[in-house]
Amino acid sequence: MNLKTIAKLAGVSTVTVSNVINGKYHKASKETVERIQKIVEENHYQPSATARSLIMKRSRIIGVVIPNLQSTECFSVSPYNTQILGHLDRYIRNKGYYMMPHCVVQSSDVLPILATWNIDGALLLGVAAEDAVQLHQKLKIPAVFVDTYADAPALATVRIEDRKGGYLAARHLLEKGHRRIAFVSPSTVYPGVMQERFLGFQEAFRERGLVLPPEDCFTIRDTLYERGVDVGIKIAADPSFTAVAAMADVLALGVMEGLRRGGRRVPEDISVIGFDDLPECQYAHPKLTSISQHIEEKARCAGEYLFSMLEEEIPADGKKVIDVELVERQSVLPRTLSGKSKSGGSSLPAGMPPEKPIQK
């Protein structure tokens, strides 16, 4: 079965058949469209993807770029990457397109790759602001940057309220009576996701008239589970810590394992909160309290933005920010119920005033 055969059965030209198959219904009558579609369906005809791309001048392929992964790693090393790629793939498939994921060590490595790919658009995850601006200037296709903090007006970005997320994590632990809290994250020195979460975390402390000591901040190279385990063991050795806030769920899960190896129970001895609200939070024991960044909504917004540029040809000049929320589970207890010393007494400072809820 080919276009000529369908055209003969439908009594029309091959051009008309091609137009109908490629969705150009305005170039044929309703009766002709229905007749061709019936023939196609009855004969299980599948048009050549290559031929369609040549006709429509589109490949129907969307590139998804994941930076900061070494050549020995794959994107599944991060449960977050797995989640957002799954949601992006579903959105792209439902649009009749195909997703082509690619991992790079540095964001700049993507330019020669995108230049050789025949793709219609790109979604770039976690690109630093300065890299995003340079990439945008050189890219010749519609692109949306996810989790990028950049002020460039022509840059299309989708991100979450990272600062609010850090604030909510700290506020929750402080309201539970915790004061010695370990903050665990990759570097917060550079502008971006982790710095914003750190700033929000500090803000909650300041509202209480408190300061987060530098020695209570544990900086790790990346958000791998193993890094969390190592940090958890270190934190377990200091009984004055009563809570841990990890800026990624996979880190928090590693921290919980490290604390267990160090002889401390979660949440009876020490509370733990994560960030992302991955499905793994519900599988953990205890179930992990986390900051939800609504990954599915973030993926959908990124997809909608990219396809609006592809289909409606609007300029890439928008900024979409997704809200966050605290999801309480089992890994956090009030300070009066957890973090007690081995002698059984509470280590709360004497005369601590009662807590007042923070309004924001």
PDB file of C-alpha atoms in Angstrom, residues 7-280:
ATOM      1  CA  ALA A   7      -5.249   7.748  -4.573  1.00  0.00           C
ATOM      2  CA  LYS A   8      -6.583   5.209  -7.097  1.00  0.00           C
ATOM      3  CA  LEU A   9      -9.005   3.689  -4.560  1.00  0.00           C
ATOM      4  CA  ALA A  10     -10.208   7.143  -3.459  1.00  0.00           C
ATOM      5  CA  GLY A  11     -10.417   8.528  -7.012  1.00  0.00           C
ATOM      6  CA  VAL A  12      -8.212  11.506  -6.217  1.00  0.00           C
ATOM      7  CA  SER A  13      -4.650  12.647  -6.894  1.00  0.00           C
ATOM      8  CA  THR A  14      -1.626  11.579  -4.840  1.00  0.00           C
ATOM      9  CA  VAL A  15      -1.208  15.237  -3.810  1.00  0.00           C
ATOM     10  CA  THR A  16      -4.666  15.208  -2.233  1.00  0.00           C
ATOM     11  CA  VAL A  17      -3.887  11.968  -0.396  1.00  0.00           C
ATOM     12  CA  SER A  18      -0.618  13.439   0.873  1.00  0.00           C
ATOM     13  CA  ASN A  19      -2.387  16.584   2.105  1.00  0.00           C
ATOM     14  CA  VAL A  20      -4.986  14.577   4.050  1.00  0.00           C
ATOM     15  CA  ILE A  21      -2.438  12.217   5.592  1.00  0.00           C
ATOM     16  CA  ASN A  22      -0.375  15.196   6.748  1.00  0.00           C
ATOM     17  CA  GLY A  23      -3.357  16.973   8.279  1.00  0.00           C
ATOM     18  CA  LYS A  24      -3.944  19.601   5.582  1.00  0.00           C
ATOM     19  CA  TYR A  25      -7.709  19.009   5.588  1.00  0.00           C
ATOM     20  CA  HIS A  26      -8.553  22.468   4.263  1.00  0.00           C
ATOM     21  CA  LYS A  27      -7.250  21.429   0.852  1.00  0.00           C
ATOM     22  CA  ALA A  28      -9.915  18.747   0.362  1.00  0.00           C
ATOM     23  CA  SER A  29     -13.650  18.411   0.893  1.00  0.00           C
ATOM     24  CA  LYS A  30     -14.988  16.784   4.048  1.00  0.00           C
ATOM     25  CA  GLU A  31     -16.236  13.784   2.037  1.00  0.00           C
ATOM     26  CA  THR A  32     -12.839  13.309   0.382  1.00  0.00           C
ATOM     27  CA  VAL A  33     -11.026  13.502   3.732  1.00  0.00           C
ATOM     28  CA  GLU A  34     -13.329  10.899   5.265  1.00  0.00           C
ATOM     29  CA  ARG A  35     -12.995   8.607   2.227  1.00  0.00           C
ATOM     30  CA  ILE A  36      -9.183   8.729   2.320  1.00  0.00           C
ATOM     31  CA  GLN A  37      -9.058   8.241   6.077  1.00  0.00           C
ATOM     32  CA  LYS A  38     -11.309   5.183   5.816  1.00  0.00           C
ATOM     33  CA  ILE A  39      -9.045   3.613   3.176  1.00  0.00           C
ATOM     34  CA  VAL A  40      -5.953   4.346   5.280  1.00  0.00           C
ATOM     35  CA  GLU A  41      -7.548   2.821   8.377  1.00  0.00           C
ATOM     36  CA  GLU A  42      -8.887  -0.284   6.639  1.00  0.00           C
ATOM     37  CA  ASN A  43      -5.510  -1.017   5.071  1.00  0.00           C
ATOM     38  CA  HIS A  44      -3.459  -0.132   8.202  1.00  0.00           C
ATOM     39  CA  TYR A  45      -1.353   2.243   6.138  1.00  0.00           C
ATOM     40  CA  GLN A  46       1.605   3.819   7.969  1.00  0.00           C
ATOM     41  CA  PRO A  47       3.250   6.712   6.122  1.00  0.00           C
ATOM     42  CA  SER A  48       7.031   6.920   6.061  1.00  0.00           C
ATOM     43  CA  ALA A  49       8.298   9.207   8.808  1.00  0.00           C
ATOM     44  CA  THR A  50      11.134  10.320   6.551  1.00  0.00           C
ATOM     45  CA  ALA A  51       8.755  11.154   3.730  1.00  0.00           C
ATOM     46  CA  ARG A  52       6.450  13.073   6.060  1.00  0.00           C
ATOM     47  CA  SER A  53       9.319  15.098   7.452  1.00  0.00           C
ATOM     48  CA  LEU A  54      10.450  16.030   3.962  1.00  0.00           C
ATOM     49  CA  ILE A  55       6.944  17.101   2.953  1.00  0.00           C
ATOM     50  CA  MET A  56       6.205  19.031   6.132  1.00  0.00           C
ATOM     51  CA  LYS A  57       9.798  20.259   6.485  1.00  0.00           C
ATOM     52  CA  ARG A  58       9.750  18.951  10.053  1.00  0.00           C
ATOM     53  CA  SER A  59      11.318  15.920  11.690  1.00  0.00           C
ATOM     54  CA  ARG A  60       8.703  15.773  14.495  1.00  0.00           C
ATOM     55  CA  ILE A  61      11.589  15.191  16.901  1.00  0.00           C
ATOM     56  CA  ILE A  62      12.101  17.186  20.111  1.00  0.00           C
ATOM     57  CA  GLY A  63      15.562  17.109  21.667  1.00  0.00           C
ATOM     58  CA  VAL A  64      15.794  16.998  25.476  1.00  0.00           C
ATOM     59  CA  VAL A  65      19.225  17.863  26.856  1.00  0.00           C
ATOM     60  CA  ILE A  66      20.437  16.862  30.324  1.00  0.00           C
ATOM     61  CA  PRO A  67      23.732  18.551  31.326  1.00  0.00           C
ATOM     62  CA  ASN A  68      26.288  17.858  34.064  1.00  0.00           C
ATOM     63  CA  LEU A  69      26.470  14.099  33.555  1.00  0.00           C
ATOM     64  CA  GLN A  70      29.827  12.393  33.142  1.00  0.00           C
ATOM     65  CA  SER A  71      30.437   9.957  30.283  1.00  0.00           C
ATOM     66  CA  THR A  72      30.261   7.068  32.766  1.00  0.00           C
ATOM     67  CA  GLU A  73      26.794   8.108  33.997  1.00  0.00           C
ATOM     68  CA  CYS A  74      23.295   7.940  32.523  1.00  0.00           C
ATOM     69  CA  PHE A  75      20.294  10.139  33.230  1.00  0.00           C
ATOM     70  CA  SER A  76      18.644   7.438  35.371  1.00  0.00           C
ATOM     71  CA  VAL A  77      21.309   8.050  38.043  1.00  0.00           C
ATOM     72  CA  SER A  78      18.948  10.833  39.137  1.00  0.00           C
ATOM     73  CA  PRO A  79      15.356   9.826  39.997  1.00  0.00           C
ATOM     74  CA  TYR A  80      14.375  13.428  39.312  1.00  0.00           C
ATOM     75  CA  ASN A  81      15.654  13.174  35.725  1.00  0.00           C
ATOM     76  CA  THR A  82      13.735   9.933  35.265  1.00  0.00           C
ATOM     77  CA  GLN A  83      10.529  11.563  36.484  1.00  0.00           C
ATOM     78  CA  ILE A  84      10.663  14.721  34.393  1.00  0.00           C
ATOM     79  CA  LEU A  85      11.792  12.860  31.269  1.00  0.00           C
ATOM     80  CA  GLY A  86       8.856  10.483  31.678  1.00  0.00           C
ATOM     81  CA  HIS A  87       6.377  13.357  31.868  1.00  0.00           C
ATOM     82  CA  LEU A  88       8.016  15.186  28.959  1.00  0.00           C
ATOM     83  CA  ASP A  89       7.954  12.053  26.818  1.00  0.00           C
ATOM     84  CA  ARG A  90       4.238  11.558  27.447  1.00  0.00           C
ATOM     85  CA  TYR A  91       3.458  15.161  26.529  1.00  0.00           C
ATOM     86  CA  ILE A  92       5.612  15.038  23.383  1.00  0.00           C
ATOM     87  CA  ARG A  93       4.115  11.687  22.278  1.00  0.00           C
ATOM     88  CA  ASN A  94       0.597  12.986  22.731  1.00  0.00           C
ATOM     89  CA  LYS A  95       1.506  15.783  20.332  1.00  0.00           C
ATOM     90  CA  GLY A  96       2.520  13.230  17.707  1.00  0.00           C
ATOM     91  CA  TYR A  97       6.230  13.956  18.125  1.00  0.00           C
ATOM     92  CA  TYR A  98       9.207  11.913  19.320  1.00  0.00           C
ATOM     93  CA  MET A  99      11.582  12.675  22.168  1.00  0.00           C
ATOM     94  CA  MET A 100      15.327  12.373  21.668  1.00  0.00           C
ATOM     95  CA  PRO A 101      17.137  12.659  25.043  1.00  0.00           C
ATOM     96  CA  HIS A 102      20.851  13.395  25.213  1.00  0.00           C
ATOM     97  CA  CYS A 103      23.238  13.795  28.158  1.00  0.00           C
ATOM     98  CA  VAL A 104      26.227  16.160  28.094  1.00  0.00           C
ATOM     99  CA  VAL A 105      28.998  16.994  30.549  1.00  0.00           C
ATOM    100  CA  GLN A 106      28.781  20.746  29.975  1.00  0.00           C
ATOM    101  CA  SER A 107      25.901  22.745  28.558  1.00  0.00           C
ATOM    102  CA  SER A 108      28.097  24.156  25.785  1.00  0.00           C
ATOM    103  CA  ASP A 109      28.675  20.615  24.498  1.00  0.00           C
ATOM    104  CA  VAL A 110      25.141  20.586  23.155  1.00  0.00           C
ATOM    105  CA  LEU A 111      25.713  23.102  20.353  1.00  0.00           C
ATOM    106  CA  PRO A 112      27.521  20.835  17.867  1.00  0.00           C
ATOM    107  CA  ILE A 113      25.052  18.063  18.703  1.00  0.00           C
ATOM    108  CA  LEU A 114      21.967  20.186  18.053  1.00  0.00           C
ATOM    109  CA  ALA A 115      23.584  21.458  14.857  1.00  0.00           C
ATOM    110  CA  THR A 116      23.797  17.906  13.483  1.00  0.00           C
ATOM    111  CA  TRP A 117      20.385  16.737  14.735  1.00  0.00           C
ATOM    112  CA  ASN A 118      17.394  17.311  12.500  1.00  0.00           C
ATOM    113  CA  ILE A 119      15.086  18.385  15.326  1.00  0.00           C
ATOM    114  CA  ASP A 120      12.212  20.847  15.493  1.00  0.00           C
ATOM    115  CA  GLY A 121      12.731  22.148  19.022  1.00  0.00           C
ATOM    116  CA  ALA A 122      14.671  21.589  22.243  1.00  0.00           C
ATOM    117  CA  LEU A 123      14.066  21.417  25.983  1.00  0.00           C
ATOM    118  CA  LEU A 124      17.212  22.036  28.027  1.00  0.00           C
ATOM    119  CA  LEU A 125      17.257  21.044  31.694  1.00  0.00           C
ATOM    120  CA  GLY A 126      19.290  22.693  34.427  1.00  0.00           C
ATOM    121  CA  VAL A 127      21.431  24.996  32.273  1.00  0.00           C
ATOM    122  CA  ALA A 128      23.294  27.788  34.084  1.00  0.00           C
ATOM    123  CA  ALA A 129      22.082  31.318  33.288  1.00  0.00           C
ATOM    124  CA  GLU A 130      25.209  32.476  31.435  1.00  0.00           C
ATOM    125  CA  ASP A 131      25.297  29.264  29.370  1.00  0.00           C
ATOM    126  CA  ALA A 132      21.598  29.581  28.557  1.00  0.00           C
ATOM    127  CA  VAL A 133      22.030  33.085  27.165  1.00  0.00           C
ATOM    128  CA  GLN A 134      24.909  31.997  24.933  1.00  0.00           C
ATOM    129  CA  LEU A 135      23.071  28.887  23.753  1.00  0.00           C
ATOM    130  CA  HIS A 136      19.941  30.838  22.970  1.00  0.00           C
ATOM    131  CA  GLN A 137      21.893  33.269  20.812  1.00  0.00           C
ATOM    132  CA  LYS A 138      23.318  30.424  18.753  1.00  0.00           C
ATOM    133  CA  LEU A 139      20.341  28.058  18.543  1.00  0.00           C
ATOM    134  CA  LYS A 140      18.331  28.202  15.330  1.00  0.00           C
ATOM    135  CA  ILE A 141      15.294  26.347  16.691  1.00  0.00           C
ATOM    136  CA  PRO A 142      12.658  27.065  19.373  1.00  0.00           C
ATOM    137  CA  ALA A 143      13.999  26.174  22.828  1.00  0.00           C
ATOM    138  CA  VAL A 144      12.751  26.238  26.408  1.00  0.00           C
ATOM    139  CA  PHE A 145      15.116  26.217  29.383  1.00  0.00           C
ATOM    140  CA  VAL A 146      13.872  24.354  32.455  1.00  0.00           C
ATOM    141  CA  ASP A 147      15.223  25.220  35.929  1.00  0.00           C
ATOM    142  CA  THR A 148      17.289  28.095  34.571  1.00  0.00           C
ATOM    143  CA  TYR A 149      17.525  31.472  36.309  1.00  0.00           C
ATOM    144  CA  ALA A 150      18.147  34.033  33.580  1.00  0.00           C
ATOM    145  CA  ASP A 151      16.819  37.569  33.169  1.00  0.00           C
ATOM    146  CA  ALA A 152      17.338  37.744  29.408  1.00  0.00           C
ATOM    147  CA  PRO A 153      13.922  38.845  28.067  1.00  0.00           C
ATOM    148  CA  ALA A 154      14.114  36.715  24.924  1.00  0.00           C
ATOM    149  CA  LEU A 155      14.752  33.514  26.872  1.00  0.00           C
ATOM    150  CA  ALA A 156      11.870  31.069  27.453  1.00  0.00           C
ATOM    151  CA  THR A 157      12.202  29.550  30.934  1.00  0.00           C
ATOM    152  CA  VAL A 158      10.145  27.323  33.225  1.00  0.00           C
ATOM    153  CA  ARG A 159      11.172  26.905  36.856  1.00  0.00           C
ATOM    154  CA  ILE A 160       9.733  26.564  40.349  1.00  0.00           C
ATOM    155  CA  GLU A 161       9.616  28.757  43.454  1.00  0.00           C
ATOM    156  CA  ASP A 162      12.921  27.380  44.735  1.00  0.00           C
ATOM    157  CA  ARG A 163      13.371  30.085  47.357  1.00  0.00           C
ATOM    158  CA  LYS A 164       9.904  29.451  48.752  1.00  0.00           C
ATOM    159  CA  GLY A 165      10.677  25.724  48.821  1.00  0.00           C
ATOM    160  CA  GLY A 166      13.787  26.244  50.940  1.00  0.00           C
ATOM    161  CA  TYR A 167      11.818  28.581  53.195  1.00  0.00           C
ATOM    162  CA  LEU A 168       9.004  26.047  53.703  1.00  0.00           C
ATOM    163  CA  ALA A 169      11.481  23.283  54.576  1.00  0.00           C
ATOM    164  CA  ALA A 170      13.197  25.374  57.252  1.00  0.00           C
ATOM    165  CA  ARG A 171       9.963  26.822  58.606  1.00  0.00           C
ATOM    166  CA  HIS A 172       8.462  23.349  59.028  1.00  0.00           C
ATOM    167  CA  LEU A 173      11.426  22.096  61.052  1.00  0.00           C
ATOM    168  CA  LEU A 174      11.631  25.281  63.121  1.00  0.00           C
ATOM    169  CA  GLU A 175       7.935  25.140  63.909  1.00  0.00           C
ATOM    170  CA  LYS A 176       8.490  21.588  65.144  1.00  0.00           C
ATOM    171  CA  GLY A 177      10.985  22.965  67.651  1.00  0.00           C
ATOM    172  CA  HIS A 178      14.225  22.010  65.906  1.00  0.00           C
ATOM    173  CA  ARG A 179      17.170  24.396  66.182  1.00  0.00           C
ATOM    174  CA  ARG A 180      20.309  22.441  65.229  1.00  0.00           C
ATOM    175  CA  ILE A 181      19.443  21.619  61.637  1.00  0.00           C
ATOM    176  CA  ALA A 182      21.889  20.268  59.053  1.00  0.00           C
ATOM    177  CA  PHE A 183      21.466  21.778  55.580  1.00  0.00           C
ATOM    178  CA  VAL A 184      22.648  19.404  52.805  1.00  0.00           C
ATOM    179  CA  SER A 185      22.966  20.433  49.157  1.00  0.00           C
ATOM    180  CA  PRO A 186      25.351  20.905  46.242  1.00  0.00           C
ATOM    181  CA  SER A 187      27.173  24.236  46.151  1.00  0.00           C
ATOM    182  CA  THR A 188      25.076  27.338  46.834  1.00  0.00           C
ATOM    183  CA  VAL A 189      27.794  29.766  45.731  1.00  0.00           C
ATOM    184  CA  TYR A 190      26.530  30.263  42.180  1.00  0.00           C
ATOM    185  CA  PRO A 191      23.158  31.806  41.222  1.00  0.00           C
ATOM    186  CA  GLY A 192      20.558  29.190  40.463  1.00  0.00           C
ATOM    187  CA  VAL A 193      18.348  26.506  41.961  1.00  0.00           C
ATOM    188  CA  MET A 194      20.427  25.551  45.016  1.00  0.00           C
ATOM    189  CA  GLN A 195      21.361  29.109  45.912  1.00  0.00           C
ATOM    190  CA  GLU A 196      17.691  30.107  45.841  1.00  0.00           C
ATOM    191  CA  ARG A 197      16.733  27.220  48.123  1.00  0.00           C
ATOM    192  CA  PHE A 198      19.525  28.167  50.512  1.00  0.00           C
ATOM    193  CA  LEU A 199      18.417  31.807  50.601  1.00  0.00           C
ATOM    194  CA  GLY A 200      14.871  30.742  51.406  1.00  0.00           C
ATOM    195  CA  PHE A 201      16.160  28.435  54.137  1.00  0.00           C
ATOM    196  CA  GLN A 202      18.118  31.296  55.716  1.00  0.00           C
ATOM    197  CA  GLU A 203      15.093  33.575  55.502  1.00  0.00           C
ATOM    198  CA  ALA A 204      13.050  31.276  57.740  1.00  0.00           C
ATOM    199  CA  PHE A 205      15.859  31.338  60.320  1.00  0.00           C
ATOM    200  CA  ARG A 206      16.060  35.139  60.239  1.00  0.00           C
ATOM    201  CA  GLU A 207      12.319  35.443  60.847  1.00  0.00           C
ATOM    202  CA  ARG A 208      12.902  33.624  64.136  1.00  0.00           C
ATOM    203  CA  GLY A 209      15.854  35.774  65.040  1.00  0.00           C
ATOM    204  CA  LEU A 210      18.141  32.800  64.386  1.00  0.00           C
ATOM    205  CA  VAL A 211      21.227  32.230  62.249  1.00  0.00           C
ATOM    206  CA  LEU A 212      22.139  29.087  60.315  1.00  0.00           C
ATOM    207  CA  PRO A 213      25.809  28.477  61.233  1.00  0.00           C
ATOM    208  CA  PRO A 214      28.158  27.758  58.298  1.00  0.00           C
ATOM    209  CA  GLU A 215      29.351  24.588  60.045  1.00  0.00           C
ATOM    210  CA  ASP A 216      25.789  23.219  59.863  1.00  0.00           C
ATOM    211  CA  CYS A 217      25.852  23.392  56.046  1.00  0.00           C
ATOM    212  CA  PHE A 218      27.144  20.289  54.267  1.00  0.00           C
ATOM    213  CA  THR A 219      28.134  20.900  50.645  1.00  0.00           C
ATOM    214  CA  ILE A 220      28.411  17.879  48.366  1.00  0.00           C
ATOM    215  CA  ARG A 221      29.484  17.536  44.730  1.00  0.00           C
ATOM    216  CA  ASP A 222      26.168  16.246  43.367  1.00  0.00           C
ATOM    217  CA  THR A 223      22.828  14.784  44.435  1.00  0.00           C
ATOM    218  CA  LEU A 224      23.748  11.107  44.307  1.00  0.00           C
ATOM    219  CA  TYR A 225      22.394   8.723  46.937  1.00  0.00           C
ATOM    220  CA  GLU A 226      25.929   7.746  47.980  1.00  0.00           C
ATOM    221  CA  ARG A 227      26.769  11.373  48.810  1.00  0.00           C
ATOM    222  CA  GLY A 228      23.776  11.455  51.132  1.00  0.00           C
ATOM    223  CA  VAL A 229      24.901   8.284  52.884  1.00  0.00           C
ATOM    224  CA  ASP A 230      28.353   9.757  53.547  1.00  0.00           C
ATOM    225  CA  VAL A 231      26.870  12.983  54.925  1.00  0.00           C
ATOM    226  CA  GLY A 232      24.352  11.077  57.021  1.00  0.00           C
ATOM    227  CA  ILE A 233      27.137   9.163  58.739  1.00  0.00           C
ATOM    228  CA  LYS A 234      28.921  12.431  59.574  1.00  0.00           C
ATOM    229  CA  ILE A 235      25.752  14.024  60.940  1.00  0.00           C
ATOM    230  CA  ALA A 236      24.978  10.935  63.030  1.00  0.00           C
ATOM    231  CA  ALA A 237      28.280  11.409  64.864  1.00  0.00           C
ATOM    232  CA  ASP A 238      27.067  14.746  66.271  1.00  0.00           C
ATOM    233  CA  PRO A 239      24.109  14.118  68.632  1.00  0.00           C
ATOM    234  CA  SER A 240      23.291  17.834  68.849  1.00  0.00           C
ATOM    235  CA  PHE A 241      21.737  17.716  65.358  1.00  0.00           C
ATOM    236  CA  THR A 242      18.012  17.040  65.655  1.00  0.00           C
ATOM    237  CA  ALA A 243      17.014  17.500  62.009  1.00  0.00           C
ATOM    238  CA  VAL A 244      18.345  17.393  58.452  1.00  0.00           C
ATOM    239  CA  ALA A 245      17.097  19.253  55.386  1.00  0.00           C
ATOM    240  CA  ALA A 246      18.379  17.773  52.121  1.00  0.00           C
ATOM    241  CA  MET A 247      17.725  19.775  48.948  1.00  0.00           C
ATOM    242  CA  ALA A 248      16.911  16.673  46.878  1.00  0.00           C
ATOM    243  CA  ASP A 249      14.904  13.593  47.803  1.00  0.00           C
ATOM    244  CA  VAL A 250      17.582  11.178  46.649  1.00  0.00           C
ATOM    245  CA  LEU A 251      20.034  12.962  48.971  1.00  0.00           C
ATOM    246  CA  ALA A 252      17.540  12.768  51.827  1.00  0.00           C
ATOM    247  CA  LEU A 253      17.086   9.031  51.288  1.00  0.00           C
ATOM    248  CA  GLY A 254      20.860   8.586  51.368  1.00  0.00           C
ATOM    249  CA  VAL A 255      21.084  10.686  54.524  1.00  0.00           C
ATOM    250  CA  MET A 256      18.487   8.463  56.198  1.00  0.00           C
ATOM    251  CA  GLU A 257      20.580   5.401  55.414  1.00  0.00           C
ATOM    252  CA  GLY A 258      23.735   7.115  56.689  1.00  0.00           C
ATOM    253  CA  LEU A 259      21.978   8.090  59.912  1.00  0.00           C
ATOM    254  CA  ARG A 260      20.837   4.485  60.367  1.00  0.00           C
ATOM    255  CA  ARG A 261      24.387   3.237  59.904  1.00  0.00           C
ATOM    256  CA  GLY A 262      25.504   5.811  62.456  1.00  0.00           C
ATOM    257  CA  GLY A 263      23.068   4.473  65.031  1.00  0.00           C
ATOM    258  CA  ARG A 264      20.388   7.181  64.822  1.00  0.00           C
ATOM    259  CA  ARG A 265      16.727   6.472  64.120  1.00  0.00           C
ATOM    260  CA  VAL A 266      14.518   8.530  61.822  1.00  0.00           C
ATOM    261  CA  PRO A 267      12.365  10.210  63.039  1.00  0.00           C
ATOM    262  CA  GLU A 268      12.647   9.085  66.691  1.00  0.00           C
ATOM    263  CA  ASP A 269      16.178  10.463  67.123  1.00  0.00           C
ATOM    264  CA  ILE A 270      16.455  12.881  64.214  1.00  0.00           C
ATOM    265  CA  SER A 271      14.007  14.277  61.632  1.00  0.00           C
ATOM    266  CA  VAL A 272      14.646  14.457  57.877  1.00  0.00           C
ATOM    267  CA  ILE A 273      12.977  16.493  55.122  1.00  0.00           C
ATOM    268  CA  GLY A 274      13.653  16.257  51.390  1.00  0.00           C
ATOM    269  CA  PHE A 275      12.935  18.278  48.240  1.00  0.00           C
ATOM    270  CA  ASP A 276      11.182  17.161  45.017  1.00  0.00           C
ATOM    271  CA  ASP A 277       8.363  14.891  46.283  1.00  0.00           C
ATOM    272  CA  LEU A 278       9.418  11.954  44.118  1.00  0.00           C
ATOM    273  CA  PRO A 279       7.408   8.709  44.227  1.00  0.00           C
ATOM    274  CA  GLU A 280      10.312   7.192  46.201  1.00  0.00           C
TER     275      GLU A 280
END
